[in-house]
Structure formats: structure tokens, C-alpha cells
GROMACS .gro file of C-alpha atoms in nm:
model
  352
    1UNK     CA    1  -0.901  -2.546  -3.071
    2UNK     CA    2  -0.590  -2.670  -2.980
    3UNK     CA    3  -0.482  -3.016  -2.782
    4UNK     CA    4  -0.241  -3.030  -2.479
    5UNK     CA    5  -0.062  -3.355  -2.401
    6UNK     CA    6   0.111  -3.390  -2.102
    7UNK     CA    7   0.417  -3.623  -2.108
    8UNK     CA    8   0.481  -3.892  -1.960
    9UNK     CA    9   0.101  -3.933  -1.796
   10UNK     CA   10  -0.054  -3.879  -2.177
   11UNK     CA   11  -0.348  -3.720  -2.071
   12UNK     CA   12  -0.494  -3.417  -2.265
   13UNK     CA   13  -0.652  -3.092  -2.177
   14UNK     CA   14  -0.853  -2.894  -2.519
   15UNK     CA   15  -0.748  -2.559  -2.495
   16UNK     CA   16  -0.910  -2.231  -2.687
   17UNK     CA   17  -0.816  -2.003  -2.948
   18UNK     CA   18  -0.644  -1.774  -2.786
   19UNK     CA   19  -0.648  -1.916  -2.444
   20UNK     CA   20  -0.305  -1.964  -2.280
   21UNK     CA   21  -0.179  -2.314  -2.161
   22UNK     CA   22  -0.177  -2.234  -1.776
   23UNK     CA   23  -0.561  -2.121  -1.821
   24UNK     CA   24  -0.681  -2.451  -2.051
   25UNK     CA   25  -0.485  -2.653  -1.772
   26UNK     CA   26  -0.599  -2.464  -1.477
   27UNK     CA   27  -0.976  -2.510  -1.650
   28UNK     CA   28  -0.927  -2.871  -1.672
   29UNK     CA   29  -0.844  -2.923  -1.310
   30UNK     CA   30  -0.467  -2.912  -1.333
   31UNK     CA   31  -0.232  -2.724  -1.094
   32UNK     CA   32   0.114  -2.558  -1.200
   33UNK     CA   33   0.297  -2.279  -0.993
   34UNK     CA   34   0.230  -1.964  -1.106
   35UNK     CA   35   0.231  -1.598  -0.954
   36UNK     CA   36   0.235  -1.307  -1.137
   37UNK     CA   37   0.071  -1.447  -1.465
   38UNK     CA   38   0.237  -1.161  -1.658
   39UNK     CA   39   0.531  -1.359  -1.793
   40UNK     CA   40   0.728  -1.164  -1.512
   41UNK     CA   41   0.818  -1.440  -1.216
   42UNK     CA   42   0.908  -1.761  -1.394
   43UNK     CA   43   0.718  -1.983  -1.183
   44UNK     CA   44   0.509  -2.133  -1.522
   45UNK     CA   45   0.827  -2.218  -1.684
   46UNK     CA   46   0.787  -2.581  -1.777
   47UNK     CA   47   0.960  -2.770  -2.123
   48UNK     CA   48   0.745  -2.818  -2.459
   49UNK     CA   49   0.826  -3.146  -2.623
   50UNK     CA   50   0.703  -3.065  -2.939
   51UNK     CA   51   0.421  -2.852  -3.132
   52UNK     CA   52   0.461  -2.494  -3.145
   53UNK     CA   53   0.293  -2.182  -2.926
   54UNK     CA   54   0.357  -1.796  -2.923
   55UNK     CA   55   0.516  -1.685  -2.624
   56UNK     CA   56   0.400  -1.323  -2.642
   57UNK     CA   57   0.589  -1.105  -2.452
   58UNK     CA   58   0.766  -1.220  -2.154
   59UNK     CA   59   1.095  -1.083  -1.979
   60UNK     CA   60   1.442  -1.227  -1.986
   61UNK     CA   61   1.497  -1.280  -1.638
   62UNK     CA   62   1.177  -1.539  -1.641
   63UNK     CA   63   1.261  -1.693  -1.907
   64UNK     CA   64   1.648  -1.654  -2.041
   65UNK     CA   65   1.742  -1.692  -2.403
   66UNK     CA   66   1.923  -2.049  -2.360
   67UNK     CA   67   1.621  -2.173  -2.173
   68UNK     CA   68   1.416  -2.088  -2.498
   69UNK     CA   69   1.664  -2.265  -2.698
   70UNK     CA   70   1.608  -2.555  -2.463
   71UNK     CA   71   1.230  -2.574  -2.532
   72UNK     CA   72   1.114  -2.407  -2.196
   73UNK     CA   73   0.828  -2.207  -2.226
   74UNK     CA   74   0.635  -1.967  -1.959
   75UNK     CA   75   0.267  -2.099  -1.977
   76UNK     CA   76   0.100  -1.798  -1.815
   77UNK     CA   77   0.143  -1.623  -2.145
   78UNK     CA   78   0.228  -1.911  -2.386
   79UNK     CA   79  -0.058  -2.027  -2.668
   80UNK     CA   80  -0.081  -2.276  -2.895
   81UNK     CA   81  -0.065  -2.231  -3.260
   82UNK     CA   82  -0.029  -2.607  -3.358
   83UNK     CA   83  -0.275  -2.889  -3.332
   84UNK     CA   84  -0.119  -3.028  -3.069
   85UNK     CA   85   0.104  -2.927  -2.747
   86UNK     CA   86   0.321  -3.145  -2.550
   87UNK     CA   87   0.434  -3.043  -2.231
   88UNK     CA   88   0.681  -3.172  -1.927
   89UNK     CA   89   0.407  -3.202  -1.675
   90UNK     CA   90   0.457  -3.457  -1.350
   91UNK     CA   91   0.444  -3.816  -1.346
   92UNK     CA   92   0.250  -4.114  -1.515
   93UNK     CA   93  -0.060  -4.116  -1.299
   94UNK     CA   94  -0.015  -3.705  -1.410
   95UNK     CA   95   0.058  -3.574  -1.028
   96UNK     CA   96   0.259  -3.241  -1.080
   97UNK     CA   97   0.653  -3.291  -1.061
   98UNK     CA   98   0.789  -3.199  -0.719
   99UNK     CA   99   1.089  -2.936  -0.717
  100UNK     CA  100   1.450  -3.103  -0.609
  101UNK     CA  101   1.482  -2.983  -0.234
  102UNK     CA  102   1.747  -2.774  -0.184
  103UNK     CA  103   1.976  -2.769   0.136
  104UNK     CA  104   2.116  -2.453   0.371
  105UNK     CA  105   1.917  -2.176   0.153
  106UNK     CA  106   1.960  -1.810   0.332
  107UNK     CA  107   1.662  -1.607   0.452
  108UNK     CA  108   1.630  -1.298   0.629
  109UNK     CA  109   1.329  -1.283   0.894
  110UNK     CA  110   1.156  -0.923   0.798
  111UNK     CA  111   0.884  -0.954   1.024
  112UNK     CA  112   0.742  -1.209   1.336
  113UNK     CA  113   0.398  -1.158   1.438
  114UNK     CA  114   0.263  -1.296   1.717
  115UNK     CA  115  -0.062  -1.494   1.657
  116UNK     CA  116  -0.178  -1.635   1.940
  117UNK     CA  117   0.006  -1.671   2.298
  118UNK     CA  118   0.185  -2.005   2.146
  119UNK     CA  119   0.174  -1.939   1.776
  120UNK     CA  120   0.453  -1.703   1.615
  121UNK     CA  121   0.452  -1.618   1.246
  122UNK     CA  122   0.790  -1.598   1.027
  123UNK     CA  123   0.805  -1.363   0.744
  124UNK     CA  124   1.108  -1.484   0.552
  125UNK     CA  125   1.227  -1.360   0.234
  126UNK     CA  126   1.521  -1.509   0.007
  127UNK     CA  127   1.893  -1.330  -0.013
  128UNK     CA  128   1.940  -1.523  -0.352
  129UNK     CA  129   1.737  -1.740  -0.603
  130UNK     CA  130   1.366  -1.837  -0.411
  131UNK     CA  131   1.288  -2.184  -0.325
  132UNK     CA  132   1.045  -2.338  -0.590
  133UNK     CA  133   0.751  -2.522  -0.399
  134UNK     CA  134   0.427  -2.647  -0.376
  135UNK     CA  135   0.126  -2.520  -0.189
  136UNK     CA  136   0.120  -2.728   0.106
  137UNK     CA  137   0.470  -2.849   0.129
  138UNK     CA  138   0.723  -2.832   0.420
  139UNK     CA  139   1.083  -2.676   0.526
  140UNK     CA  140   1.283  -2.731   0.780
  141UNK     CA  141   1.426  -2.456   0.978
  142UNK     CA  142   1.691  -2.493   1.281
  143UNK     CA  143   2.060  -2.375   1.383
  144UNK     CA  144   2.238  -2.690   1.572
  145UNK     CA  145   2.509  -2.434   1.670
  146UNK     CA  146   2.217  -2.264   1.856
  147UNK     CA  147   2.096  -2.644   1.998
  148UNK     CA  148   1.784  -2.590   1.786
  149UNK     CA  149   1.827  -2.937   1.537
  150UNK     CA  150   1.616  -2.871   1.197
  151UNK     CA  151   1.255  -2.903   1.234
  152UNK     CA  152   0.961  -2.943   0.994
  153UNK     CA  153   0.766  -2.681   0.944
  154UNK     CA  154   0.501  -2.598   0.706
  155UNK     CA  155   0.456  -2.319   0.459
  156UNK     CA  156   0.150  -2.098   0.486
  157UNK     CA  157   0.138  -1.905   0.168
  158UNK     CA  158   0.122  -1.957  -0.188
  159UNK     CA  159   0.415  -1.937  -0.412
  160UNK     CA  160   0.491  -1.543  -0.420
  161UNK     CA  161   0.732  -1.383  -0.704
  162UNK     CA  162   0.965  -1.223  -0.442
  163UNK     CA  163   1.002  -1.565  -0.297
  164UNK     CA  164   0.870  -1.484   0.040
  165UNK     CA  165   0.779  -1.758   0.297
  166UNK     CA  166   0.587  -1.758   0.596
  167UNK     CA  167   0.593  -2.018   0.882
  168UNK     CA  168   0.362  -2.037   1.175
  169UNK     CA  169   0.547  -2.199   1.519
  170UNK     CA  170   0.388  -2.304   1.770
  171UNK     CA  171   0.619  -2.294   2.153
  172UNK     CA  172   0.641  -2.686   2.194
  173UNK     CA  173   0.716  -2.711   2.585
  174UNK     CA  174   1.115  -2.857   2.605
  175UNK     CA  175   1.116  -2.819   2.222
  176UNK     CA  176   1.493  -2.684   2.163
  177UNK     CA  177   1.349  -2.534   1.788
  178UNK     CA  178   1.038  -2.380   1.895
  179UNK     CA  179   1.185  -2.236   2.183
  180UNK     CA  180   1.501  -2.071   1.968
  181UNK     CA  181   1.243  -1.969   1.755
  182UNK     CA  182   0.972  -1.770   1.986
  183UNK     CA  183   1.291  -1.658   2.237
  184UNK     CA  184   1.537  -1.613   1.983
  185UNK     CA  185   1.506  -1.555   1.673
  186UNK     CA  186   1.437  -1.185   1.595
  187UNK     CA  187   1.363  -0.924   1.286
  188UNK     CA  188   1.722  -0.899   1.087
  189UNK     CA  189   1.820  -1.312   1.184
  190UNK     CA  190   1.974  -1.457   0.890
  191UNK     CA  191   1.833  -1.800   0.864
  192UNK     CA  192   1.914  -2.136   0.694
  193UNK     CA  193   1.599  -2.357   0.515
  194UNK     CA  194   1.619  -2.648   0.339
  195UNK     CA  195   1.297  -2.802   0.144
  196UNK     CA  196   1.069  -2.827   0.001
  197UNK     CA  197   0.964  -3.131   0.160
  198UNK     CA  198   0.623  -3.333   0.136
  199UNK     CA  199   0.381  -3.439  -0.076
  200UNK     CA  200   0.056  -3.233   0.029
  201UNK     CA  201   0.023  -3.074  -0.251
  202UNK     CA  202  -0.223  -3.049  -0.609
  203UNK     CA  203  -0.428  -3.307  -0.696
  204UNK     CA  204  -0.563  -3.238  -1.035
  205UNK     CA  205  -0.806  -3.520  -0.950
  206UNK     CA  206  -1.027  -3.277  -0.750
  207UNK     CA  207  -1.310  -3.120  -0.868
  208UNK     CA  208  -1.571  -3.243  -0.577
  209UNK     CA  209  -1.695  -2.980  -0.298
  210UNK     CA  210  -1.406  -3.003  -0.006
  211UNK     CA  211  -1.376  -3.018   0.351
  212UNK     CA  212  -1.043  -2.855   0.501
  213UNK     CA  213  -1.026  -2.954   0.895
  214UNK     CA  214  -0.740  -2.814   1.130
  215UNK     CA  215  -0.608  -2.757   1.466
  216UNK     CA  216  -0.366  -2.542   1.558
  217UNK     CA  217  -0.084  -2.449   1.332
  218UNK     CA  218  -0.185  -2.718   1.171
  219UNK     CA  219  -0.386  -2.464   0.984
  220UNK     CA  220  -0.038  -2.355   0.781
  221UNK     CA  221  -0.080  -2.585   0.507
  222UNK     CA  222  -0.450  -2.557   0.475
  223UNK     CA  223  -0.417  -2.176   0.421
  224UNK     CA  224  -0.118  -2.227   0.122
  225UNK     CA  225  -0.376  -2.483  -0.054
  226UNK     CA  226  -0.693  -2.267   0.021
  227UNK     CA  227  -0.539  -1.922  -0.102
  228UNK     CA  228  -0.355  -2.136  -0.393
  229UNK     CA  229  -0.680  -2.295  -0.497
  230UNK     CA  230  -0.892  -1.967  -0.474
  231UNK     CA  231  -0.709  -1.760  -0.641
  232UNK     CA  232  -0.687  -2.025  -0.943
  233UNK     CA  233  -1.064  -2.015  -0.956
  234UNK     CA  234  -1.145  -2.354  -0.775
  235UNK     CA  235  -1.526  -2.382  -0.826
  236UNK     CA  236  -1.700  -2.635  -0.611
  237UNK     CA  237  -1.806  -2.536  -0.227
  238UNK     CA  238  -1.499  -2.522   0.031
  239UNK     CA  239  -1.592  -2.551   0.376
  240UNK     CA  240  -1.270  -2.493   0.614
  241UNK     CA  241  -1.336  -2.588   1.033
  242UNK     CA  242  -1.045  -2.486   1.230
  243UNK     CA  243  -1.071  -2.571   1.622
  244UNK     CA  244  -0.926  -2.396   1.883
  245UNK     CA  245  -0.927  -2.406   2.229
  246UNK     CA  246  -1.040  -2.036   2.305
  247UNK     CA  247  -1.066  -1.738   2.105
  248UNK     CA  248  -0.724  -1.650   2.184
  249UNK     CA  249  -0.548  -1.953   2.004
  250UNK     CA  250  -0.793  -1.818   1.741
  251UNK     CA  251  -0.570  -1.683   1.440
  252UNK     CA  252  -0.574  -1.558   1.078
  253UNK     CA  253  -0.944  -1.476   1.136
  254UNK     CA  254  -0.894  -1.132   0.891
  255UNK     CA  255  -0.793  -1.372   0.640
  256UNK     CA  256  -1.034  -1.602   0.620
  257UNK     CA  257  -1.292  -1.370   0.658
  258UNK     CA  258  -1.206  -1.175   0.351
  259UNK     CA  259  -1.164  -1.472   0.200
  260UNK     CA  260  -1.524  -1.545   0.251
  261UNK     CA  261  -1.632  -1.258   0.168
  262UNK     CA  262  -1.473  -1.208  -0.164
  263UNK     CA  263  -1.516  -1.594  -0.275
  264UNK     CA  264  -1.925  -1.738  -0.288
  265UNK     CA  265  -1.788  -2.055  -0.250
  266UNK     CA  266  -1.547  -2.067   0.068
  267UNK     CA  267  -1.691  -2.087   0.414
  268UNK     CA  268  -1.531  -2.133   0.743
  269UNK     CA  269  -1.615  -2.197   1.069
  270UNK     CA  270  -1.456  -2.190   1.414
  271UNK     CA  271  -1.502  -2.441   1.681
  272UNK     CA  272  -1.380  -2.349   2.017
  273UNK     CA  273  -1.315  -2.622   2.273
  274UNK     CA  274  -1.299  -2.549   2.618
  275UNK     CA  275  -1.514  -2.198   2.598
  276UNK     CA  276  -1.832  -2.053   2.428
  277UNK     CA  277  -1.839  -1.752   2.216
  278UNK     CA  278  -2.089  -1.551   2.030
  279UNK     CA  279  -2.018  -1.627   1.618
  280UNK     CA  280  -1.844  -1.981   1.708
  281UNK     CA  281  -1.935  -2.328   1.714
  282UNK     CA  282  -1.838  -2.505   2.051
  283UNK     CA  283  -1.691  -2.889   2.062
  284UNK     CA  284  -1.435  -3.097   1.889
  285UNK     CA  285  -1.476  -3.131   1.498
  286UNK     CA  286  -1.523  -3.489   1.520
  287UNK     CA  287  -1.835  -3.479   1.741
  288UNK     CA  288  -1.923  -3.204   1.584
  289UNK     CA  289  -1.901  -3.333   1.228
  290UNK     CA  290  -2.219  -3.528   1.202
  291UNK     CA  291  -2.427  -3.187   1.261
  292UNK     CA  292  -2.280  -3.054   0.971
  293UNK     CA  293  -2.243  -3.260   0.734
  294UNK     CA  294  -2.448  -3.569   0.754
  295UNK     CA  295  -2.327  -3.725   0.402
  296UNK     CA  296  -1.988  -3.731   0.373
  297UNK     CA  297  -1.963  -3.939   0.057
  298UNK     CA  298  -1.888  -3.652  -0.227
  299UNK     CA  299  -1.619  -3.450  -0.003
  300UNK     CA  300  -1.293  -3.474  -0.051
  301UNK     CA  301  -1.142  -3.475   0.323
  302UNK     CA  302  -0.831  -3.248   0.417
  303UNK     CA  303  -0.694  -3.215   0.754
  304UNK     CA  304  -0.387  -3.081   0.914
  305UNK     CA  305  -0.290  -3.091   1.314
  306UNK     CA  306  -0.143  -3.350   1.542
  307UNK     CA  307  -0.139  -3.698   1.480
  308UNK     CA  308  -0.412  -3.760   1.723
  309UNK     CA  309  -0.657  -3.463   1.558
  310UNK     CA  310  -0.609  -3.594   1.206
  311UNK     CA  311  -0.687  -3.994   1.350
  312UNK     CA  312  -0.994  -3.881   1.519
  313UNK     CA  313  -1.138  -3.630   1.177
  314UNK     CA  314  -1.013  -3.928   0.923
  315UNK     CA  315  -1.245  -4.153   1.138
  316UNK     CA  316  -1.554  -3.917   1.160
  317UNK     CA  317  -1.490  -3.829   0.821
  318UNK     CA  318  -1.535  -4.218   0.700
  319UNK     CA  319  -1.787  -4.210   0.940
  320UNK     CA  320  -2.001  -4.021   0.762
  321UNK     CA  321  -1.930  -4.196   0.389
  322UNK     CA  322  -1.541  -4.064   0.318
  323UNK     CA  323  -1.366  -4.260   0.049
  324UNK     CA  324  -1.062  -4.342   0.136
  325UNK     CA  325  -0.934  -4.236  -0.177
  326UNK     CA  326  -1.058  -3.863  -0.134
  327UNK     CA  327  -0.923  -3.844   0.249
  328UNK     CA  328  -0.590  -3.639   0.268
  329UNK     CA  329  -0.386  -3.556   0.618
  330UNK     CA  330  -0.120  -3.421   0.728
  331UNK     CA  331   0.018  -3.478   1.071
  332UNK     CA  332   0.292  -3.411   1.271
  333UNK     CA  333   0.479  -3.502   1.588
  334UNK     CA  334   0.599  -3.289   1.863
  335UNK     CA  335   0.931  -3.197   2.000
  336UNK     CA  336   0.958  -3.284   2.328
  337UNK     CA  337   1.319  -3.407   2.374
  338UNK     CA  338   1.545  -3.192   2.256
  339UNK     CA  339   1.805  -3.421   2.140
  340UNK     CA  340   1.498  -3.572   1.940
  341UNK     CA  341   1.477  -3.615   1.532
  342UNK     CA  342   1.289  -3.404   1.340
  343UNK     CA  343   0.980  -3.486   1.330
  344UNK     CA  344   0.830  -3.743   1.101
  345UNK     CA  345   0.501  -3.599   0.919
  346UNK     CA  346   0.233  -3.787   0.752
  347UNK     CA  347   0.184  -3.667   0.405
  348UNK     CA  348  -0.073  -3.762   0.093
  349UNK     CA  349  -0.294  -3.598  -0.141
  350UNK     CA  350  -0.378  -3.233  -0.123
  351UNK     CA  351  -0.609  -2.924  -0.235
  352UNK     CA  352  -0.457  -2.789  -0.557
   0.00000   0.00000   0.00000
């Protein structure tokens, strides 16, 4: 058995014989990028202080020879052979590290799907090195030469080793960058992004059964965290309520139905809003809520949408015995004057 420290937080995570670092950490709660968990991708690579490990077999292009000089390690494959392990991992209070944005990086749009009349997807993918970013963090995407000023937009995947991203846009009436974007914008665009932005990400803290709540494409972010999570092996009960106004702003419905049918502990649930429909709940999640789930008090609380769907879930949620403490949102404000900043987005805590 083997220790973990991570610097400059101090905390430790036991780790196995023979268990990697990125599975001990993962065990213990704690969230680091990772994708192809093959030593392939370099999304593990983090610095060891100190102690020693066997990297096993990893390629060069994840992890060059003057980065091994340097200390830096791939974790998916990387285990301990010393008492003791200490790794670069986020900040004092041990919140994972967030990657420096970076400005003006080129895409090339491979595919748009329509999701719902008002909701377009992006399928973006990288002409040179991938942005590095968290589950449930933000870009901004825009052309001013095109009068479409930078706008924040979500990410709704997890970290993938060919870099790909994938927005969801919803047509903002008089919004210059939604309307370049559904009207615009087509297969073969080159594209600028800058990010990653935001701090809805990993919270190593959570280990409680959770409550995801979203409206619209407010459900980006909740699908990065929820397929990140999953696939990491999150354990306690997930619940996810999306609410739409009728089954045609219903999206992603294949997803999160495989989802639940290949993970025992992720459910989700539709509420429709304005129409009734065999298989779906009918009302707005806050008046809804109560029905559900009576006792609030050992969720943690994650919501995406507007600013005035988040207010009114926060409030049922602490209704219904939410701490404060386990209650994390993510809102954002529409473009409705075109000559309008992007726009500013509540951020804190997140699904990891």
C-alpha cells in the first residue's frame, strides 16, 4: 500500500499494490482529465514532486522525453513503488487546477445537427493542439467581422483524445451570435474559440446521491459532468430532470436513455410544460420538486438554464432541506441586443 499526497492541499489518497494513481484518486473521490486511460492521449499528465512510480508503457507523443525529465508523469498508467507519492494536484482547499484559457484557437465544424426547432449542435474538432478543459466549463465562439461578438457557450462532452467539442445553440431572437450560428455557420466553417472558461467543474467533495436540474440548452453542461462522472464510476444515485416546453424542444433523449440503461444508478426524467405526453412528467421542476423528492437535505443540487430557472430550482431545492454548500448553478443571460457583451454566467461547484 502506497500513500498519495497531493501538493499544495496535503491531503492523501491510499492507493493499492498495483493500482494506478488515476484509479486510487478516482476511488477516493478525486477528478483528473483523462480519456483514453491507455497512456495514449496525455490528458493524465500531471508533475510528481517526489517518491518514485513505474510508468509502464506509455507513448512519446503523451508524454515526451523532456517532460519525463521534468517529473511529469501520465497517471492512467503510472504506480507507485515508494511509500509515498506526491503529486501537482489543484489548489489548497484541493479543487483540481483549471487549464490557462487560451485565445483565437482554430476549429473546423464537421457536423451541425439540429436538435430541436431552436437548438443546433456544433461538432468541432481542433486543426492543431486540443484545448485542455474541464467537464462543465465554457468557450466562447463568435466572428465580429461577421457582427457575431464572442459569446459563451458551454461544452457538452467530456474531454475526448481527438480534442473534439460539441456546443449546443439555442436561436436567441435579435441575438447577432446565435443567429450567425443557426443561419450561417455551415459543415467545412473554420472557426475561432477561446476558453476554457468557468468554474463548473469537479468537486472531489461529492460523494452524496445528486440532483442535476436543466432547461433548455442549459442541459450542455449537465451532460459533460454526467457522462464525465459515469464513465469514472460515480457510485451514489443520479437523478437528472430536464424541462421542456413540448416534446419537440425535447433533445438528447437517445443519450440519456442509454445512459440509463447501461448505468443502475442514473435516472432521468422529462417534464414538459405547456403539453402532456405519455412517458413524461407535466409542470415546472420547481412545483414539481416536492413530489419527488420530499427531503432534500443529502442531495447535492446542480442546475443549468436561465437565470430565472436556476433562481426558482435553487429556491425549491432549499425548500426542501438543500445546503447551501451542496447547491451548484450555472446560469446565463441572453443576447438580445446585438451590440451587447457577452454574456455574464453564474458559475460554482460542479459534478466531477
Amino acid at each position: 500500500m502506497s500513500r498519495i499526497r497531493l501538493h499544495p492541499s496535503g491531503r492523501t489518497v491510499e492507493c493499492r499494490d498495483g493500482e494506478t494513481v488515476l484509479s486510487a484518486l478516482e476511488q477516493a473521490g478525486y477528478a483528473l482529465p483523462n480519456n483514453c486511460r491507455a497512456g495514449a492521449c496525455g490528458e493524465c499528465k500531471v508533475k510528481v514532486l517526489s517518491g518514485q512510480f513505474d510508468q509502464g508503457m506509455v507513448l512519446d507523443m503523451a508524454l515526451s522525453q523532456p517532460e519525463r525529465k521534468d517529473g511529469y508523469g501520465l497517471m492512467c498508467m503510472a504506480k507507485p513503488i515508494s511509500d509515498e507519492l506526491v503529486i501537482e494536484y489543484g489548489t489548497a482547499d484541493a479543487q483540481p487546477k483549471l487549464f490557462p484559457p487560451r485565445e483565437n484557437v482554430l476549429f473546423i465544424v464537421t457536423d451541425r445537427i439540429p436538435r430541436t426547432p431552436r437548438i443546433v449542435e456544433l461538432r468541432l474538432r481542433p486543426l492543431g493542439q486540443p484545448l485542455r478543459y474541464w467537464p462543465g466549463q465554457y468557450v466562447m465562439l463568435g466572428d465580429a467581422a461577421a457582427g457575431a461578438p464572442p459569446r459563451c457557450y458551454s461544452i457538452a462532452n467530456a474531454p475526448r483524445p481527438d480534442g473534439e467539442i460539441v456546443l449546443q445553440v439555442t436561436r436567441v431572437d435579435g441575438g447577432p451570435t446565435s443567429g450567425w450560428i443557426h443561419d450561417t455557420l455551415t459543415v467545412g466553417s473554420m472557426v475561432k474559440l477561446s476558453g476554457p472558461y468557468g468554474t463548473f467543474i469537479g468537486d472531489p467533495s461529492v460523494d452524496s446521491p445528486v440532483l442535476c436540474m436543466a432547461a433548455g440548452s442549459g442541459l450542455a453542461p449537465i451532460l459533460a459532468l454526467t457522462d464525465a462522472a459515469l464513465r469514472r464510476g460515480y457510485r451514489p444515485p443520479v437523478t437528472l430532470l430536464f424541462s421542456a416546453c413540448t416534446q419537440a424542444d425535447v433533445y438528447e433523449l437517445g443519450l440519456l436513455s442509454y445512459w440509463q440503461a447501461k448505468y443502475r444508478n442514473f435516472k432521468v426524467k422529462v417534464t414538459l410544460t405547456r403539453e402532456e405526453a405519455a412517458g413524461h412528467l407535466k409542470g415546472r421542476i420547481p412545483v414539481i420538486l416536492p413530489d419527488l423528492f420530499p427531503d432534500l437535505s443529502g442531495h447535492a443540487i446542480f442546475t443549468a438554464g436561465s437565470p430565472a430557472f436556476v433562481e426558482s430550482c435553487v429556491a425549491a431545492a432549499r425548500a426542501l432541506g438543500a445546503r447551501d454548500d451542496q447547491i451548484h448553478s450555472e446560469g446565463y443571460v441572453s443576447q438580445h441586443i446585438p451590440e451587447a457583451p457577452p454574456p455574464e454566467r453564474l458559475l460554482a461547484g460542479a459534478l466531477g
